[in-house]
Tab-separated table of C-alpha atoms and ligand atoms in Angstrom:
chain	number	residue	atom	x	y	z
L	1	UNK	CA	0.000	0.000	0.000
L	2	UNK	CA	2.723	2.234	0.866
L	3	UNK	CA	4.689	1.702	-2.465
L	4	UNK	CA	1.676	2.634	-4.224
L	5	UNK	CA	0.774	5.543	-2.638
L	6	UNK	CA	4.217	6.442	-3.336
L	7	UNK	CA	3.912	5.886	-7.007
L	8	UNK	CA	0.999	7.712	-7.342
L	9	UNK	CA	2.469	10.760	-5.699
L	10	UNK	CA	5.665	10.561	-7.769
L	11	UNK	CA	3.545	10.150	-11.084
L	12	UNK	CA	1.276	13.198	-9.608
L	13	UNK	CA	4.111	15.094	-9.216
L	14	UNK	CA	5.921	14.385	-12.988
L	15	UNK	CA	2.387	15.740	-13.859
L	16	UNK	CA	2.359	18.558	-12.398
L	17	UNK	CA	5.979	19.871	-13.659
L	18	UNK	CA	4.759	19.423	-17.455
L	19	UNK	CA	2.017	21.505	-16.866
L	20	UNK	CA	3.787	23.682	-14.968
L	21	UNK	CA	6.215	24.499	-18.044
L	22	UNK	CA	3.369	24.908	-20.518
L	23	UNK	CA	1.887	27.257	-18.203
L	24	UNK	CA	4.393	29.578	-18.183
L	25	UNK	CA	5.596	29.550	-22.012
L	26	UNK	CA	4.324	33.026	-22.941
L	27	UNK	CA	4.429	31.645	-27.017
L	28	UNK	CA	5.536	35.119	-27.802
L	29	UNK	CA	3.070	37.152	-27.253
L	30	UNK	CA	4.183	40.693	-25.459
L	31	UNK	CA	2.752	41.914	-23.030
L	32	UNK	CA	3.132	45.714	-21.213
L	33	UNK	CA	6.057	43.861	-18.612
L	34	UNK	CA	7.656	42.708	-22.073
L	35	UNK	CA	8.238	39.005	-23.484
L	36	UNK	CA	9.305	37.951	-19.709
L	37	UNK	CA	7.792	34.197	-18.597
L	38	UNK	CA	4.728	34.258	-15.958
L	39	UNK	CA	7.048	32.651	-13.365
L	40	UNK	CA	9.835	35.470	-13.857
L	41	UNK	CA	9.841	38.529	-11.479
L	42	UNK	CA	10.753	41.553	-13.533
L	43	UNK	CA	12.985	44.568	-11.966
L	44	UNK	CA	10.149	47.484	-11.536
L	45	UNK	CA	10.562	50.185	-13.044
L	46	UNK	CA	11.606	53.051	-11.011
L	47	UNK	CA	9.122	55.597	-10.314
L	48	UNK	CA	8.695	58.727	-12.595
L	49	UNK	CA	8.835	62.048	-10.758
L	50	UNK	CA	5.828	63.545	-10.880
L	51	UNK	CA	4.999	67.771	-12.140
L	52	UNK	CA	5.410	69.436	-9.015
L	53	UNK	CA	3.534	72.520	-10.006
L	54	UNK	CA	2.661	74.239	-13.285
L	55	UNK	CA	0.067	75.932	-14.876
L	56	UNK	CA	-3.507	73.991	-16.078
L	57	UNK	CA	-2.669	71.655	-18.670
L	58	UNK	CA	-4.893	72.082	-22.000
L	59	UNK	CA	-7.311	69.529	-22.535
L	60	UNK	CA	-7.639	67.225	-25.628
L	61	UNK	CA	-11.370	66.431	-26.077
L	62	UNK	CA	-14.451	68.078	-24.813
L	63	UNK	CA	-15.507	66.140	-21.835
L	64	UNK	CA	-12.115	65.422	-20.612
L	65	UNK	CA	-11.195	65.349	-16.592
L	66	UNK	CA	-8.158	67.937	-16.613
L	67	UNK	CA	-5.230	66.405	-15.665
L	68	UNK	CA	-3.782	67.031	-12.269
L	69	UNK	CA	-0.622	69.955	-13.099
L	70	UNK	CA	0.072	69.253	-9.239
L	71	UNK	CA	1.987	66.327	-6.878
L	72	UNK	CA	-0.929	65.119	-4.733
L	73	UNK	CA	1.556	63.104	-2.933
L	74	UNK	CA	-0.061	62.876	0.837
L	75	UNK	CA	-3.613	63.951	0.014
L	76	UNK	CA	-6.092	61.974	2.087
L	77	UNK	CA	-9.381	61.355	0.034
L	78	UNK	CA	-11.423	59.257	2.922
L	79	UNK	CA	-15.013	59.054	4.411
L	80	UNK	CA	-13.800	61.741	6.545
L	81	UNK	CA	-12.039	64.268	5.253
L	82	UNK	CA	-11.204	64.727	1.453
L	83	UNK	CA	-7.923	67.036	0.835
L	84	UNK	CA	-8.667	68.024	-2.846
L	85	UNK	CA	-11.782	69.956	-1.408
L	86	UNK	CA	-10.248	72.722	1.048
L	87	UNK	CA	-8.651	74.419	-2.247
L	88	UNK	CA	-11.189	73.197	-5.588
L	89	UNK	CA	-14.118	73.345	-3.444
L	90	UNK	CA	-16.222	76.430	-3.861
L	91	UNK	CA	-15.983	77.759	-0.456
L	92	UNK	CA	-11.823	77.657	-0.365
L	93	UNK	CA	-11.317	78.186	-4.131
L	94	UNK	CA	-10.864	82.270	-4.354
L	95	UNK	CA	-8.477	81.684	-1.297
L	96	UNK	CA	-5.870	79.184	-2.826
L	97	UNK	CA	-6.495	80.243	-6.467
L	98	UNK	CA	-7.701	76.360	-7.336
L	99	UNK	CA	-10.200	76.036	-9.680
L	100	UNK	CA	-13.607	75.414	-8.286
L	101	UNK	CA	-15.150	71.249	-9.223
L	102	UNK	CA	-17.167	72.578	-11.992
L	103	UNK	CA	-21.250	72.088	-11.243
L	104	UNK	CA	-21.459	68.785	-12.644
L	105	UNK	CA	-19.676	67.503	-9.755
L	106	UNK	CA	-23.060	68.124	-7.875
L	107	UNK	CA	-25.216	66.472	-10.030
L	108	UNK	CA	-26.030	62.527	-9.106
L	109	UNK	CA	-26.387	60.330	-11.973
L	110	UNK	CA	-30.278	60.928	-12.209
L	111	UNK	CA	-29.673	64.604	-13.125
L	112	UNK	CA	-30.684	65.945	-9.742
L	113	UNK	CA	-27.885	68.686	-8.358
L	114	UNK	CA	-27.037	68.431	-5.091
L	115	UNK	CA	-25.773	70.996	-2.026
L	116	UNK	CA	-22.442	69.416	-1.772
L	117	UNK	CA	-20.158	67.630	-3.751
L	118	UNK	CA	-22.272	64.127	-5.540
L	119	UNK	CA	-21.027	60.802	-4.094
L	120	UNK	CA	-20.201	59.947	-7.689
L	121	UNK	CA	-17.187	62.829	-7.794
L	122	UNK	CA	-16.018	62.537	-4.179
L	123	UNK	CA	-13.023	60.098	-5.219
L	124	UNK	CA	-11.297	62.733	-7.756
L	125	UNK	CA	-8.228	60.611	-8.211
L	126	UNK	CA	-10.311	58.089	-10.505
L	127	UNK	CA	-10.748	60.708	-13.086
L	128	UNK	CA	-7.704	63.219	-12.178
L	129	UNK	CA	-4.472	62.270	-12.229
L	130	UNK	CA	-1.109	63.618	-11.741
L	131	UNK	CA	1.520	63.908	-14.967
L	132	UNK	CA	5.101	62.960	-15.570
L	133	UNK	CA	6.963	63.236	-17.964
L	134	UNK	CA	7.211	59.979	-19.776
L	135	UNK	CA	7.814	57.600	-22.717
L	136	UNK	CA	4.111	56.551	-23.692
L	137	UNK	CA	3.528	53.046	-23.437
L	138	UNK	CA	2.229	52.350	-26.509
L	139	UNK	CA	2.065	54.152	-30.076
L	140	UNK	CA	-0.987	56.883	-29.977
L	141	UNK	CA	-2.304	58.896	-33.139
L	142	UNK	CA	-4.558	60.588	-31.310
L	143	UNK	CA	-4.666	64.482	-32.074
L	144	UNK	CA	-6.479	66.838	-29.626
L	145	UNK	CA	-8.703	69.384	-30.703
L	146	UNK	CA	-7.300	72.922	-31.955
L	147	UNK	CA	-10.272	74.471	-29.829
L	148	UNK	CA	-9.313	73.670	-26.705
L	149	UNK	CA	-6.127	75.603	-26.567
L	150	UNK	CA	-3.688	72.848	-28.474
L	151	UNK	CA	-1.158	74.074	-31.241
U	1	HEC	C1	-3.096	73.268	-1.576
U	1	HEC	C2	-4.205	73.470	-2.507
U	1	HEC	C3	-4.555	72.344	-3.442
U	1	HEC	C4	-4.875	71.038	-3.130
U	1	HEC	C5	-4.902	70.374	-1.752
U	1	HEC	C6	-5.198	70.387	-4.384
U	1	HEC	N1	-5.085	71.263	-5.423
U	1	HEC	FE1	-5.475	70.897	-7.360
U	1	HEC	N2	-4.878	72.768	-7.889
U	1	HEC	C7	-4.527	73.766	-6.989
U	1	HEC	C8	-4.218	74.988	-7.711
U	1	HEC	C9	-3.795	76.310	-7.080
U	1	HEC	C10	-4.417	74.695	-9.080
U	1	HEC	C11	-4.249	75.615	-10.269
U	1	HEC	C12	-2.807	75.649	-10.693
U	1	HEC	C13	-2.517	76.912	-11.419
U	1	HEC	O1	-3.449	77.566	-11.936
U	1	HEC	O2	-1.341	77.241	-11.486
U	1	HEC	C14	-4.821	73.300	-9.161
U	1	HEC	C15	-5.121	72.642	-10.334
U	1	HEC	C16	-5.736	71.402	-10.391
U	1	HEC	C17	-6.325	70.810	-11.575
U	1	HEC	C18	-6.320	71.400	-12.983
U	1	HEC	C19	-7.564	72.232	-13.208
U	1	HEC	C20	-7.683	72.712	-14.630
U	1	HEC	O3	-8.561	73.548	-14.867
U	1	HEC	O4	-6.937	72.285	-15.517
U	1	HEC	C21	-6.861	69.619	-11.212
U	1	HEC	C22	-7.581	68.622	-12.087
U	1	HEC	C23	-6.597	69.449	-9.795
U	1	HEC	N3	-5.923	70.534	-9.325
U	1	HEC	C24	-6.991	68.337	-9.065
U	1	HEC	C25	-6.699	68.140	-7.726
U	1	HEC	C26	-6.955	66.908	-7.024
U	1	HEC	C27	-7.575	65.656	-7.626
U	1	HEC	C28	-6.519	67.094	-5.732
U	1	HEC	C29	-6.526	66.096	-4.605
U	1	HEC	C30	-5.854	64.796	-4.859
U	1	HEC	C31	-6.025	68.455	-5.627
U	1	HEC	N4	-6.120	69.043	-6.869
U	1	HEC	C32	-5.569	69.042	-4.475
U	1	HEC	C33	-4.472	73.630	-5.613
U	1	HEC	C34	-4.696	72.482	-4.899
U	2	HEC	C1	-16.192	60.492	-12.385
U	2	HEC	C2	-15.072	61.352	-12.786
U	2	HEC	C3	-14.714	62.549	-11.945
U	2	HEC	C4	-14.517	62.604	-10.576
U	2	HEC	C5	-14.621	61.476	-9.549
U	2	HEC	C6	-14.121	63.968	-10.294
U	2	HEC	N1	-14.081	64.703	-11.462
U	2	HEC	FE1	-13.493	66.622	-11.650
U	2	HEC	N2	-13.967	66.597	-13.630
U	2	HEC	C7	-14.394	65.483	-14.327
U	2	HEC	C8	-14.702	65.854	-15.700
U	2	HEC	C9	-15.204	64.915	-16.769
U	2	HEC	C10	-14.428	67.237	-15.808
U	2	HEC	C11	-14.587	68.117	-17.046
U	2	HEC	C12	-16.049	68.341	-17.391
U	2	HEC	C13	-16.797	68.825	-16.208
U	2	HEC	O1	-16.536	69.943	-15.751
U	2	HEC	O2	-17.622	68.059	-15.720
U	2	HEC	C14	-13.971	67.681	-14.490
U	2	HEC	C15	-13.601	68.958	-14.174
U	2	HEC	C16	-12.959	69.324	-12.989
U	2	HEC	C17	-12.333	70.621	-12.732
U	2	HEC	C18	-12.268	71.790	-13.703
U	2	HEC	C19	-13.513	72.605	-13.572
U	2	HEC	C20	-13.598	73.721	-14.580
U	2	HEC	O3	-14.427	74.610	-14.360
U	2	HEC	O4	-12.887	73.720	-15.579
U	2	HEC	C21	-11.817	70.572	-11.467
U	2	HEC	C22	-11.073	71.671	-10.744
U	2	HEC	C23	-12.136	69.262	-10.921
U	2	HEC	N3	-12.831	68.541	-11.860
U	2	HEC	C24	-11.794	68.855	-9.665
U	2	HEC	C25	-12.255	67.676	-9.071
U	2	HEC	C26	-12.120	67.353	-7.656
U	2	HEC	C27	-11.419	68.215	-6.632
U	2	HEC	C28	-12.731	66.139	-7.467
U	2	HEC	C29	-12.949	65.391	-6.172
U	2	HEC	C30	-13.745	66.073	-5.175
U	2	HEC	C31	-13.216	65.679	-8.777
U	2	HEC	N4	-12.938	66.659	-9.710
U	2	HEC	C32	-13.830	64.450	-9.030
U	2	HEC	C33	-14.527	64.216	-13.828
U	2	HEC	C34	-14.437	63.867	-12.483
């Protein structure tokens, strides 16, 4: 009984190595970490430095969240408290020279503007986010539009 078990877990275990080394063959295909294996840790990348602090970056396309021309490094966004407010909300804005959360950001998703700041544009990270200057990842053709302040 013993030697069988034994074989079993030896054959179980020659199994499990094939698959093993078909799981990880890529066949080529590239992904954004490059043509590295699925069982290969890659060096990250070291961090890009962020824009400190420049002037409003011009927009491409109607529509579009600005981008943050700001670090945001340290700026709590929580149930409690939410950083980006005390200078873009409208009560702080003329004091720190932010621009105010335009009135959309009042609006809930059935139309219907709110007193404060909507629950749907409290997190303002998942729509603005901070720049560096960087190699894109992949080839773009898109042009922004001439109307919007672009050359
Ligand atoms: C200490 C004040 C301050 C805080 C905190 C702050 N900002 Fe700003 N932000 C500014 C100022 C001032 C400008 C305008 C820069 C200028 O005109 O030179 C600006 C510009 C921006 C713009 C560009 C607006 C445009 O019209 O292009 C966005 C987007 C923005 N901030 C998002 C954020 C977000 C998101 C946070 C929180 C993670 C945040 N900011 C926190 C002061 C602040
Ligand atoms: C769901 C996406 C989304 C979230 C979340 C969001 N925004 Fe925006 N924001 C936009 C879009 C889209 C625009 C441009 C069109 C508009 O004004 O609605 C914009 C515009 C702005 C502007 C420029 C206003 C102007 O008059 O030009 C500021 C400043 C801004 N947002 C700040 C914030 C801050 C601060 C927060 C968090 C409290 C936030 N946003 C959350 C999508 C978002």
């Amino acid at each position: 009984m013993k030697r069988l078990s034994y074989v079993v877990m030896v054959l179980g275990l020659a199994c499990t190595t094939t698959l093993h080394a078909q799981e990880v063959n890529s066949g080529g295909v590239e992904s954004l970490r490059g043509t590295a294996t699925l069982d290969e840790t890659k060096k990250a990348e070291t961090m890009k430095r962020v824009i400190k602090d420049k002037n409003p970056i011009a927009r491409n396309y109607v529509h579009q969240p600005p981008m943050v021309p700001h670090q945001t490094r340290g700026y709590r966004v929580d149930l409690n408290s939410n950083k980006c407010l005390t200078c873009h909300g409208w009560k702080y804005a003329a004091e720190t020279g932010a621009t105010k959360v335009s009135l959309t950001h009042f609006e809930t998703r059935d139309g219907k503007t709110l007193s404060d700041v909507s629950p749907r544009r409290y997190f303002c990270s998942q729509c603005h986010v901070t720049q560096a200057d960087a190699k894109p990842l992949v080839d773009n053709t898109f042009e922004p539009v001439e109307s919007l302040g672009n050359e």
